[in-house]
mmCIF file of N, CA and C in Angstrom:
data_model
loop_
_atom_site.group_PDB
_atom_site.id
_atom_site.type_symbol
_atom_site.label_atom_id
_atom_site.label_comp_id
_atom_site.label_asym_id
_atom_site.label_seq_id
_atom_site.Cartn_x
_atom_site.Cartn_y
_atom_site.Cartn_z
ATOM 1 N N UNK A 1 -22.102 97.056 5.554
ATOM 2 C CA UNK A 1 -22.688 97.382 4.264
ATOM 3 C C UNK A 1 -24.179 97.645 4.478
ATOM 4 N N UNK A 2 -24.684 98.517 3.742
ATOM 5 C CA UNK A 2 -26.155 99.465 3.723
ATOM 6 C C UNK A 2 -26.724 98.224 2.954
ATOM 7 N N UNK A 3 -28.421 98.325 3.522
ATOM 8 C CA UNK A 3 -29.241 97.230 2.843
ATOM 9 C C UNK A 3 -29.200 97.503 0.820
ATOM 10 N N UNK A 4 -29.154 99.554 1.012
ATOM 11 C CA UNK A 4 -29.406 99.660 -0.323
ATOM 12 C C UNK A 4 -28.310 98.558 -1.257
ATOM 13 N N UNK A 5 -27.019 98.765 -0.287
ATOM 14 C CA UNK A 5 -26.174 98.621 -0.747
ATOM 15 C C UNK A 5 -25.957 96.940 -1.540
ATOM 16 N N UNK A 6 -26.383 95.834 -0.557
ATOM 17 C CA UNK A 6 -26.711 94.571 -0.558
ATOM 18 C C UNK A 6 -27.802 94.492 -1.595
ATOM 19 N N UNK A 7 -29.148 94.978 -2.090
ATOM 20 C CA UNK A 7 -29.725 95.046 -3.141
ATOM 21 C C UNK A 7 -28.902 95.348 -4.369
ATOM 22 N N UNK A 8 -28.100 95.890 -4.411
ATOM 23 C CA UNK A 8 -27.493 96.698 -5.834
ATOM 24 C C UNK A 8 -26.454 95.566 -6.056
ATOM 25 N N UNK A 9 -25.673 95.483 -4.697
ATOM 26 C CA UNK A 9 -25.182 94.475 -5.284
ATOM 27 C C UNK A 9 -25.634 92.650 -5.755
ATOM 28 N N UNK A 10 -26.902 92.803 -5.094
ATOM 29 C CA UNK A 10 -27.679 91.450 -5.934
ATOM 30 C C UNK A 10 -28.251 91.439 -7.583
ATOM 31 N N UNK A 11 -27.854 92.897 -8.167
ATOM 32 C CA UNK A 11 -28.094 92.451 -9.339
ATOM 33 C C UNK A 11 -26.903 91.857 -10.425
ATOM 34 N N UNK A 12 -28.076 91.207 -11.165
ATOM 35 C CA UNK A 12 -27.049 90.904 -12.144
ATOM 36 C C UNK A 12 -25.701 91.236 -12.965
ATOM 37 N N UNK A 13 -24.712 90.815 -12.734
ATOM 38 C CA UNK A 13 -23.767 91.527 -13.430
ATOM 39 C C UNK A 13 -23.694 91.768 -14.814
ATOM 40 N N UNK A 14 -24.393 91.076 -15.645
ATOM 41 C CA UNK A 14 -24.645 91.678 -17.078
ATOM 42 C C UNK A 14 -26.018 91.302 -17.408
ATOM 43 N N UNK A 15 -26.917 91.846 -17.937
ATOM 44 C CA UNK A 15 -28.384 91.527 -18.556
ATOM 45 C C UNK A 15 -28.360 91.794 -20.751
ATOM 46 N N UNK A 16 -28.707 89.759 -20.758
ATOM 47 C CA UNK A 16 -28.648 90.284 -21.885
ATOM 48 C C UNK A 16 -29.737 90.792 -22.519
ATOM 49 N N UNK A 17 -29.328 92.422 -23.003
ATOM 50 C CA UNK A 17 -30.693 93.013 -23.523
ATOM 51 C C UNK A 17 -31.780 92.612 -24.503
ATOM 52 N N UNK A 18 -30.750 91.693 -25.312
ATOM 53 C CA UNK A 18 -31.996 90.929 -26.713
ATOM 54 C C UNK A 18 -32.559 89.803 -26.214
ATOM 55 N N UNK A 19 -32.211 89.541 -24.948
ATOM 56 C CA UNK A 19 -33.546 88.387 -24.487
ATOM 57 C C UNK A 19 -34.666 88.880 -23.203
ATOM 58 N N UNK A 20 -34.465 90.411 -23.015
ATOM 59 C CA UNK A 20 -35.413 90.649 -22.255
ATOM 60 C C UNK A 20 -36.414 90.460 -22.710
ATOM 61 N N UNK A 21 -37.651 90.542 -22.282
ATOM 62 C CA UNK A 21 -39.157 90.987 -23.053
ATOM 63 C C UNK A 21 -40.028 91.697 -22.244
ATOM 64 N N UNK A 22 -40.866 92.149 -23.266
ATOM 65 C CA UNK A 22 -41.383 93.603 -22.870
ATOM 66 C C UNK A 22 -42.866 93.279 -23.210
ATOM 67 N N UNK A 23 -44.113 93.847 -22.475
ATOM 68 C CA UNK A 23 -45.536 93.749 -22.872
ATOM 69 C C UNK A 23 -45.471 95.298 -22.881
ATOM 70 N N UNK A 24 -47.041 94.758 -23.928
ATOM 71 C CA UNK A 24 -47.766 95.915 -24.359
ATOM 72 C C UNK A 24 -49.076 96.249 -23.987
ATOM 73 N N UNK A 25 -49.393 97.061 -22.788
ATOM 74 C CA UNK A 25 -50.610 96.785 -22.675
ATOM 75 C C UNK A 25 -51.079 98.619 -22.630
ATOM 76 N N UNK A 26 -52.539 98.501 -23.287
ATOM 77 C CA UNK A 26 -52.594 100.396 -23.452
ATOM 78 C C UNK A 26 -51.649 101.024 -24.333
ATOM 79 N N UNK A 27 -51.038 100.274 -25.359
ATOM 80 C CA UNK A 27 -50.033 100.941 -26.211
ATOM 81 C C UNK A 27 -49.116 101.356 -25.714
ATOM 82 N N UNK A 28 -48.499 101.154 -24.317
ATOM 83 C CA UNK A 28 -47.085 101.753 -23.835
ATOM 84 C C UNK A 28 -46.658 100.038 -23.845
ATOM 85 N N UNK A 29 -45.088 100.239 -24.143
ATOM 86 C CA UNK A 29 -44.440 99.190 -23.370
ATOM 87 C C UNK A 29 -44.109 99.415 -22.088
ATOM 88 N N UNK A 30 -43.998 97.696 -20.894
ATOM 89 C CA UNK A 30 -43.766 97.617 -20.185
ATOM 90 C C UNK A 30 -42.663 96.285 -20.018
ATOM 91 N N UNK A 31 -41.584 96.637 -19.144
ATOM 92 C CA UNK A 31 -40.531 95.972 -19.448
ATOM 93 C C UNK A 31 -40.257 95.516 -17.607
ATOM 94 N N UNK A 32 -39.712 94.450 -17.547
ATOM 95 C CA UNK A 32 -39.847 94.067 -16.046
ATOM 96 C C UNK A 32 -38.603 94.960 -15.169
ATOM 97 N N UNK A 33 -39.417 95.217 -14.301
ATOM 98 C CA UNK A 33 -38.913 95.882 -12.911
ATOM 99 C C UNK A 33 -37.275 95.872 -12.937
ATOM 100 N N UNK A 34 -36.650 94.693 -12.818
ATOM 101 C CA UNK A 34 -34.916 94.045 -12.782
ATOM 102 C C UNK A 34 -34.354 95.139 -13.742
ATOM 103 N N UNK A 35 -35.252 94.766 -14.720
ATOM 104 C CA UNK A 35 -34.330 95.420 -15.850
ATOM 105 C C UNK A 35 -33.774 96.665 -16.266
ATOM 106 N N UNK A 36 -35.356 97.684 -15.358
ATOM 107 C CA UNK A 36 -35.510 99.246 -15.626
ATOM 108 C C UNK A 36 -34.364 99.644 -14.232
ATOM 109 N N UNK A 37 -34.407 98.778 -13.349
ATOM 110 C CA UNK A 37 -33.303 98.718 -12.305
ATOM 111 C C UNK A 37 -32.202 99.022 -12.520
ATOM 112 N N UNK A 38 -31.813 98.017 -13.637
ATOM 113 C CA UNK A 38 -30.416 98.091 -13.803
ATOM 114 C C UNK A 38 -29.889 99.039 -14.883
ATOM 115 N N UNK A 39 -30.833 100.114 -15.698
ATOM 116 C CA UNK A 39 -31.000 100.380 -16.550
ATOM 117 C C UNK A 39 -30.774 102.062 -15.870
ATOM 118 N N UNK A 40 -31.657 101.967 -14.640
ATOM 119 C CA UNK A 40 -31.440 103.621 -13.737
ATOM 120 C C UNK A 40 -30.479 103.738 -12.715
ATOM 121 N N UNK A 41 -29.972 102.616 -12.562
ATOM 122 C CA UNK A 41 -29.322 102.127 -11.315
ATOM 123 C C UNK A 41 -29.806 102.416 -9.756
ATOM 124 N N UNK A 42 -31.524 101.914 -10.004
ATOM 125 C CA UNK A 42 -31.903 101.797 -8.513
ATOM 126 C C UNK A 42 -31.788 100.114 -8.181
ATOM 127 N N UNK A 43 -32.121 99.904 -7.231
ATOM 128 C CA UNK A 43 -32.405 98.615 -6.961
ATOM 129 C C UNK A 43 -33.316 97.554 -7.270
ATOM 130 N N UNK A 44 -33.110 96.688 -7.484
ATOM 131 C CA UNK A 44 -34.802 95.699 -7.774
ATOM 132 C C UNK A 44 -36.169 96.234 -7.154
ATOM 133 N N UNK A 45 -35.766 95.864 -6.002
ATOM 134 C CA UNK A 45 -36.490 96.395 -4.724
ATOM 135 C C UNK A 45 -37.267 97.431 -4.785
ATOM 136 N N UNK A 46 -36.476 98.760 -5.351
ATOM 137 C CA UNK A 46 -37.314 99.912 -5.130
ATOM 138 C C UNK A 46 -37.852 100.392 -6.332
ATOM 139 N N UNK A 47 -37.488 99.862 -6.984
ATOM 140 C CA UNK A 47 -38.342 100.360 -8.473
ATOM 141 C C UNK A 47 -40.166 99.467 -8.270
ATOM 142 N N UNK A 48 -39.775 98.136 -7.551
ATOM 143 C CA UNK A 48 -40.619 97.248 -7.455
ATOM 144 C C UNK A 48 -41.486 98.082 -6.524
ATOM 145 N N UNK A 49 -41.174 98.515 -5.077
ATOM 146 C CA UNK A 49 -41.816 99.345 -4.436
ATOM 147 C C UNK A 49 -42.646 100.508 -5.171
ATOM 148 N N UNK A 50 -41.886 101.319 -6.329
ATOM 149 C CA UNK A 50 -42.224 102.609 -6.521
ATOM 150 C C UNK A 50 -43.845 102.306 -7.615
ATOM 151 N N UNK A 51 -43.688 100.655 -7.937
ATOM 152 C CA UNK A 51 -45.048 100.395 -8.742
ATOM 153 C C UNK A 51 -45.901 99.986 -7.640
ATOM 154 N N UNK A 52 -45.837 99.471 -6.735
ATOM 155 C CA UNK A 52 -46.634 99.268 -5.430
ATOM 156 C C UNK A 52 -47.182 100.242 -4.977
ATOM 157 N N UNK A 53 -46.644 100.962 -4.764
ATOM 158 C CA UNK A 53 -46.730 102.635 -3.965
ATOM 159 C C UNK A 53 -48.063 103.452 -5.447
ATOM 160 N N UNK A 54 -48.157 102.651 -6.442
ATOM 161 C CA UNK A 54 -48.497 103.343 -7.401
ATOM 162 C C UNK A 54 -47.988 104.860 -8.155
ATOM 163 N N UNK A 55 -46.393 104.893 -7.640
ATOM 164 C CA UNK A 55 -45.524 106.491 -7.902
ATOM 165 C C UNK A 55 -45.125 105.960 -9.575
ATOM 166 N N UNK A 56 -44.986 104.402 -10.470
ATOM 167 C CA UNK A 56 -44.589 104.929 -11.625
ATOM 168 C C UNK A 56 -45.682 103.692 -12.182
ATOM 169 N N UNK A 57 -46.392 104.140 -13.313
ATOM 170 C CA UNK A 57 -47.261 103.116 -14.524
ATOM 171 C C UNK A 57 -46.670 102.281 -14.618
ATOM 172 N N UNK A 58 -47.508 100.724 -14.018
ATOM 173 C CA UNK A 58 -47.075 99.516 -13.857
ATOM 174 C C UNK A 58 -47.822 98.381 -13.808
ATOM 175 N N UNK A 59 -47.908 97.250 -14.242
ATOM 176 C CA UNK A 59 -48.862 96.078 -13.828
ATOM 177 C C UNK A 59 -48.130 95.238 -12.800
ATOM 178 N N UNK A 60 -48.520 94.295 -11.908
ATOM 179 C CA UNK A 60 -48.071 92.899 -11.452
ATOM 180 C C UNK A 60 -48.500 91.858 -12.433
ATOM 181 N N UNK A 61 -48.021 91.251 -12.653
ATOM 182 C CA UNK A 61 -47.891 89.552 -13.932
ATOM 183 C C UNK A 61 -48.428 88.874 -12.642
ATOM 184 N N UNK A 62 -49.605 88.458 -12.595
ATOM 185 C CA UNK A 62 -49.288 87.304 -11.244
ATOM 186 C C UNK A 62 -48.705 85.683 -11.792
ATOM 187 N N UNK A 63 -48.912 85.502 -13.143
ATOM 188 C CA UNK A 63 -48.745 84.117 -13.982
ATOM 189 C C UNK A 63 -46.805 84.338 -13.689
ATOM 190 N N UNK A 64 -45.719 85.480 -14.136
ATOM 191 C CA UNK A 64 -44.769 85.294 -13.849
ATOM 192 C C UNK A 64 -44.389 85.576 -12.471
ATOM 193 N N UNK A 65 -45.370 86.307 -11.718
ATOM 194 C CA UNK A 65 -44.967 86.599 -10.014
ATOM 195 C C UNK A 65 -43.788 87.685 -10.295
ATOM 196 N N UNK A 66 -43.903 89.054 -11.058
ATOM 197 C CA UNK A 66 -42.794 90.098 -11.753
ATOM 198 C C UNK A 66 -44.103 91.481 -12.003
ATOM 199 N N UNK A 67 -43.194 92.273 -11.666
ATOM 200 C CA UNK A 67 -43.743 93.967 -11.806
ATOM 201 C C UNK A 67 -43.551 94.449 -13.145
ATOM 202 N N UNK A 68 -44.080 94.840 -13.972
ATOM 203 C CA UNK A 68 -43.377 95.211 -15.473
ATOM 204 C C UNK A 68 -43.903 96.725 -15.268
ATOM 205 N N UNK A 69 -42.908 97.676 -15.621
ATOM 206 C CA UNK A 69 -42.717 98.901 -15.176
ATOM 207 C C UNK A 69 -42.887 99.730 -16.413
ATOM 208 N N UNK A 70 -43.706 100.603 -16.888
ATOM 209 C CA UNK A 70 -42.778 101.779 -17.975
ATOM 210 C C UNK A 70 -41.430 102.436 -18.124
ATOM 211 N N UNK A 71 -41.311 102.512 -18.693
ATOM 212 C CA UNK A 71 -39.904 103.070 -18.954
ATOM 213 C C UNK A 71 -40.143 104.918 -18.759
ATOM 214 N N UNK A 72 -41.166 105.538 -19.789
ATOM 215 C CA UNK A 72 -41.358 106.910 -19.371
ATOM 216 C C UNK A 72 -41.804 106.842 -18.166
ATOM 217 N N UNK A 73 -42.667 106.642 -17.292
ATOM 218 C CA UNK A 73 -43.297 107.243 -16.294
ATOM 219 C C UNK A 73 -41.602 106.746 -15.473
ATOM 220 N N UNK A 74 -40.980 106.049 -15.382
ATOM 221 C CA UNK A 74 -39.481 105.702 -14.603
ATOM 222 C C UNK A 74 -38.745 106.973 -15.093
ATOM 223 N N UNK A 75 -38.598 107.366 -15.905
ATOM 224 C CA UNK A 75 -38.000 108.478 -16.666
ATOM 225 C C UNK A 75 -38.797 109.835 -15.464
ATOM 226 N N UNK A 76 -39.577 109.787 -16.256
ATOM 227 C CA UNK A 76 -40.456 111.269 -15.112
ATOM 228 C C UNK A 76 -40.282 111.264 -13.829
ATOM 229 N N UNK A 77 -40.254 110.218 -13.138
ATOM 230 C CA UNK A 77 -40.278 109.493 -11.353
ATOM 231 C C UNK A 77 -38.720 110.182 -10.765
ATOM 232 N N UNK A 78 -37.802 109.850 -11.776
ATOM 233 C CA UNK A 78 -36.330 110.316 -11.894
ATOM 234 C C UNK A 78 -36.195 111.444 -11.349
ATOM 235 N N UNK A 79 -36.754 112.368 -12.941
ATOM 236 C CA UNK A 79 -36.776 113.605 -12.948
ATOM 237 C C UNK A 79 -37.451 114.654 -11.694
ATOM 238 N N UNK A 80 -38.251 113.833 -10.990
ATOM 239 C CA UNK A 80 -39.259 114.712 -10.438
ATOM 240 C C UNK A 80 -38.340 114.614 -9.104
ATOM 241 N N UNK A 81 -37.957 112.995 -8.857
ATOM 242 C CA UNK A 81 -36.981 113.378 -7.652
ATOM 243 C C UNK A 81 -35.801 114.244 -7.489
ATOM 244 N N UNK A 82 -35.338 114.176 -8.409
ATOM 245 C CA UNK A 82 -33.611 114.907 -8.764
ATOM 246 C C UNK A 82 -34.064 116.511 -8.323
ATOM 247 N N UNK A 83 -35.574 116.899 -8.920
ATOM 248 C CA UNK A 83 -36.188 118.308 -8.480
ATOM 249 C C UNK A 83 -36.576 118.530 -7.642
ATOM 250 N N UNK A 84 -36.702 117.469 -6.723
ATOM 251 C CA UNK A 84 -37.037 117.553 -5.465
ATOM 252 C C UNK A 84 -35.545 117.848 -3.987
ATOM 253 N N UNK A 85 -35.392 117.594 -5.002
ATOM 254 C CA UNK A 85 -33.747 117.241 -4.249
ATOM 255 C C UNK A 85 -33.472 118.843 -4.227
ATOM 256 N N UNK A 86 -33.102 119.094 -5.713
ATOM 257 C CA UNK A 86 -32.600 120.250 -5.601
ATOM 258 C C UNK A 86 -33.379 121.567 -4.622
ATOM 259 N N UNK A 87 -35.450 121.115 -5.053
ATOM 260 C CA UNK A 87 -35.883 122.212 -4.358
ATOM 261 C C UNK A 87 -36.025 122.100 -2.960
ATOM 262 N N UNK A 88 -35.745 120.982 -2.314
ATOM 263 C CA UNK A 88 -35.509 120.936 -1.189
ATOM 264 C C UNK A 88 -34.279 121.320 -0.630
ATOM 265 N N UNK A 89 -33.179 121.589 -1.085
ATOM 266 C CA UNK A 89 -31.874 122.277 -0.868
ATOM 267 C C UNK A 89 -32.296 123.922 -1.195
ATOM 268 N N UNK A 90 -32.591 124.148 -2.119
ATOM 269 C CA UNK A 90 -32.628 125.562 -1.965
ATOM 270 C C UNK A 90 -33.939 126.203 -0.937
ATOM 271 N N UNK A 91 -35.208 125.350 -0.647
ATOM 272 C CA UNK A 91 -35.967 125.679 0.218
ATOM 273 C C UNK A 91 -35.288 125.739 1.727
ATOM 274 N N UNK A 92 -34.190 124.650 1.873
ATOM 275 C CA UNK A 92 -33.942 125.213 3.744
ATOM 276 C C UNK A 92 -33.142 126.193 3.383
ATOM 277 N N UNK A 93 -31.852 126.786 2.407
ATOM 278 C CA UNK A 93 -30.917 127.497 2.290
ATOM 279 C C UNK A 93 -32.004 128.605 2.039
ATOM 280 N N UNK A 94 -32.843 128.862 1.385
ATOM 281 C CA UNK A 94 -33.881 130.161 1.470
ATOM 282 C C UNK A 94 -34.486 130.855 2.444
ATOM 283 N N UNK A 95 -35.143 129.511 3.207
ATOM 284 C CA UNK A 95 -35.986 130.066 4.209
ATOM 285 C C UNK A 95 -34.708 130.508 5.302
ATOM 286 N N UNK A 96 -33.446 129.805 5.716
ATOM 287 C CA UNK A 96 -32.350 130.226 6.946
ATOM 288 C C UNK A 96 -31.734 131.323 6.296
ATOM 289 N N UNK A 97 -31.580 131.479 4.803
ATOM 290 C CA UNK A 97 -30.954 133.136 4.466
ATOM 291 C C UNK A 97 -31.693 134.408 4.274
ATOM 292 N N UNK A 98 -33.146 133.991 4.169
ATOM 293 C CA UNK A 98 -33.906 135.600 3.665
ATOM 294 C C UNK A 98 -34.190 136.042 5.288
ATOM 295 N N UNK A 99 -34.697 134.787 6.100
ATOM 296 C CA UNK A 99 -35.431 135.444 7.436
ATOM 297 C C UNK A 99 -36.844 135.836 7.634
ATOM 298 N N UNK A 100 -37.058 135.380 6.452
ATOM 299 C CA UNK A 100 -39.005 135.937 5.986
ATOM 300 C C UNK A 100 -39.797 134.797 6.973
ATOM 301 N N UNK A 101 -40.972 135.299 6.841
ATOM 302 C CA UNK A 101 -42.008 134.838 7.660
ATOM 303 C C UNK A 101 -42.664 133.644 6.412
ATOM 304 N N UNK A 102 -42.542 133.970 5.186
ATOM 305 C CA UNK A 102 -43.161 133.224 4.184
ATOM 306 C C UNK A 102 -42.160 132.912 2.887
ATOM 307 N N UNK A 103 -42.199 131.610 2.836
ATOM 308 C CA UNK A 103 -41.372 131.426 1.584
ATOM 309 C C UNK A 103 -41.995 130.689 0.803
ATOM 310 N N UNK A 104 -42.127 131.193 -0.702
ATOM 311 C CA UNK A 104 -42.758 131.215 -1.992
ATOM 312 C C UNK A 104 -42.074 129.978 -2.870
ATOM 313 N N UNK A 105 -41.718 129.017 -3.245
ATOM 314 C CA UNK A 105 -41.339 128.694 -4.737
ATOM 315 C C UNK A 105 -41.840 128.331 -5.834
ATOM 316 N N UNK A 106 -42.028 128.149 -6.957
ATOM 317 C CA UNK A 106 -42.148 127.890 -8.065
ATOM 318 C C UNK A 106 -41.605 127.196 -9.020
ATOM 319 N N UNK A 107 -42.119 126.486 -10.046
ATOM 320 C CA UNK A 107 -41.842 125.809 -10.503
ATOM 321 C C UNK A 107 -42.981 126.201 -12.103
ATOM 322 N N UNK A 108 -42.293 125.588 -13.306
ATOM 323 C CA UNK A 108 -43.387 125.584 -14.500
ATOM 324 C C UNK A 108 -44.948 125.707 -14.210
ATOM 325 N N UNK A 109 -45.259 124.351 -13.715
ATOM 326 C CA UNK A 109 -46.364 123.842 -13.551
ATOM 327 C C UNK A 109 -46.969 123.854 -11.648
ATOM 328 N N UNK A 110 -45.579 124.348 -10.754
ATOM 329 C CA UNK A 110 -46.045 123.598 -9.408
ATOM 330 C C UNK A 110 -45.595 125.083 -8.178
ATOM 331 N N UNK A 111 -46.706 125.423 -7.770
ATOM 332 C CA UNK A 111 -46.407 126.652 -6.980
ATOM 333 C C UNK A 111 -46.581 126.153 -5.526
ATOM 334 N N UNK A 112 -45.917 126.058 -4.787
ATOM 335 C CA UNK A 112 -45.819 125.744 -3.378
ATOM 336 C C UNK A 112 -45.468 126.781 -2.712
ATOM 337 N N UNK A 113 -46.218 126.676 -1.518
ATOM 338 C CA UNK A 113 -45.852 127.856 -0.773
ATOM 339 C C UNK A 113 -45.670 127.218 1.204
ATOM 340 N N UNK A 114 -44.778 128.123 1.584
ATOM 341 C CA UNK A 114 -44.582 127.399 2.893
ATOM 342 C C UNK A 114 -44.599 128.763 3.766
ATOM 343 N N UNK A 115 -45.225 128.501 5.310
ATOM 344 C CA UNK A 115 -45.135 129.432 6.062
ATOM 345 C C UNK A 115 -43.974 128.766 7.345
ATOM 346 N N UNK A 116 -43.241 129.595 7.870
ATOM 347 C CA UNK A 116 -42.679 129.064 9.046
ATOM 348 C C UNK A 116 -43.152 128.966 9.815
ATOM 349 N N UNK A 117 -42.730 128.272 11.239
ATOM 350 C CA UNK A 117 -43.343 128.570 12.678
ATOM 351 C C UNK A 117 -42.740 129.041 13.454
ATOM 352 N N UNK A 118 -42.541 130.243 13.325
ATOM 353 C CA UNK A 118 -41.837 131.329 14.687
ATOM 354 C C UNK A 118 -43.136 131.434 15.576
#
């Protein structure tokens, strides 16, 4: 069994939702790490990492020794990977089917550009 695998399965098998609690700090809520876990189905672990890493809006509690996470910026973190995913699948299938010296992509907001090394 995969470590991811051993994390996922250390969570809780049911969380009851009306006794979580949530802070407010800066007018967003923040709701602890476990919970947004089990809520996206990543692991404790890496949601906890992804506020470390500073990749999603987060405090450390040091009084509870717990990460309390946003819920949108976890939402966006999602999204941005799932697009990464995809544009990283169509970037090797692009660059091994056109044969170009330069491959272009785009996005709304995000223009990347890659050169090969022949």
């Amino acid at each position: 069994m995969s470590e991811t695998q051993k994390q996922k399965n250390n969570l809780p098998s049911s969380i009851d939702r009306s006794t979580i609690g949530f802070l407010i700090k800066d007018g967003k809520r923040f709701f602890p790490a476990p919970f947004l876990a089990d809520e996206f189905g990543y692991a404790p672990d890496h949601v906890a990492r992804l506020a470390r890493q500073g990749k999603v809006s987060s405090f450390y509690d040091t009084e509870g020794s717990r990460w309390y996470v946003d819920r949108e910026s976890l939402i966006g973190y999602k999204k941005q990977a799932e697009l990464n995913k995809i544009r990283g699948g169509l970037k090797s299938t692009n660059a091994v089917l056109s044969g170009q010296d330069e491959v272009v992509y785009s996005d709304d907001d995000i223009v990347l550009s890659e050169k090969s090394s022949k």
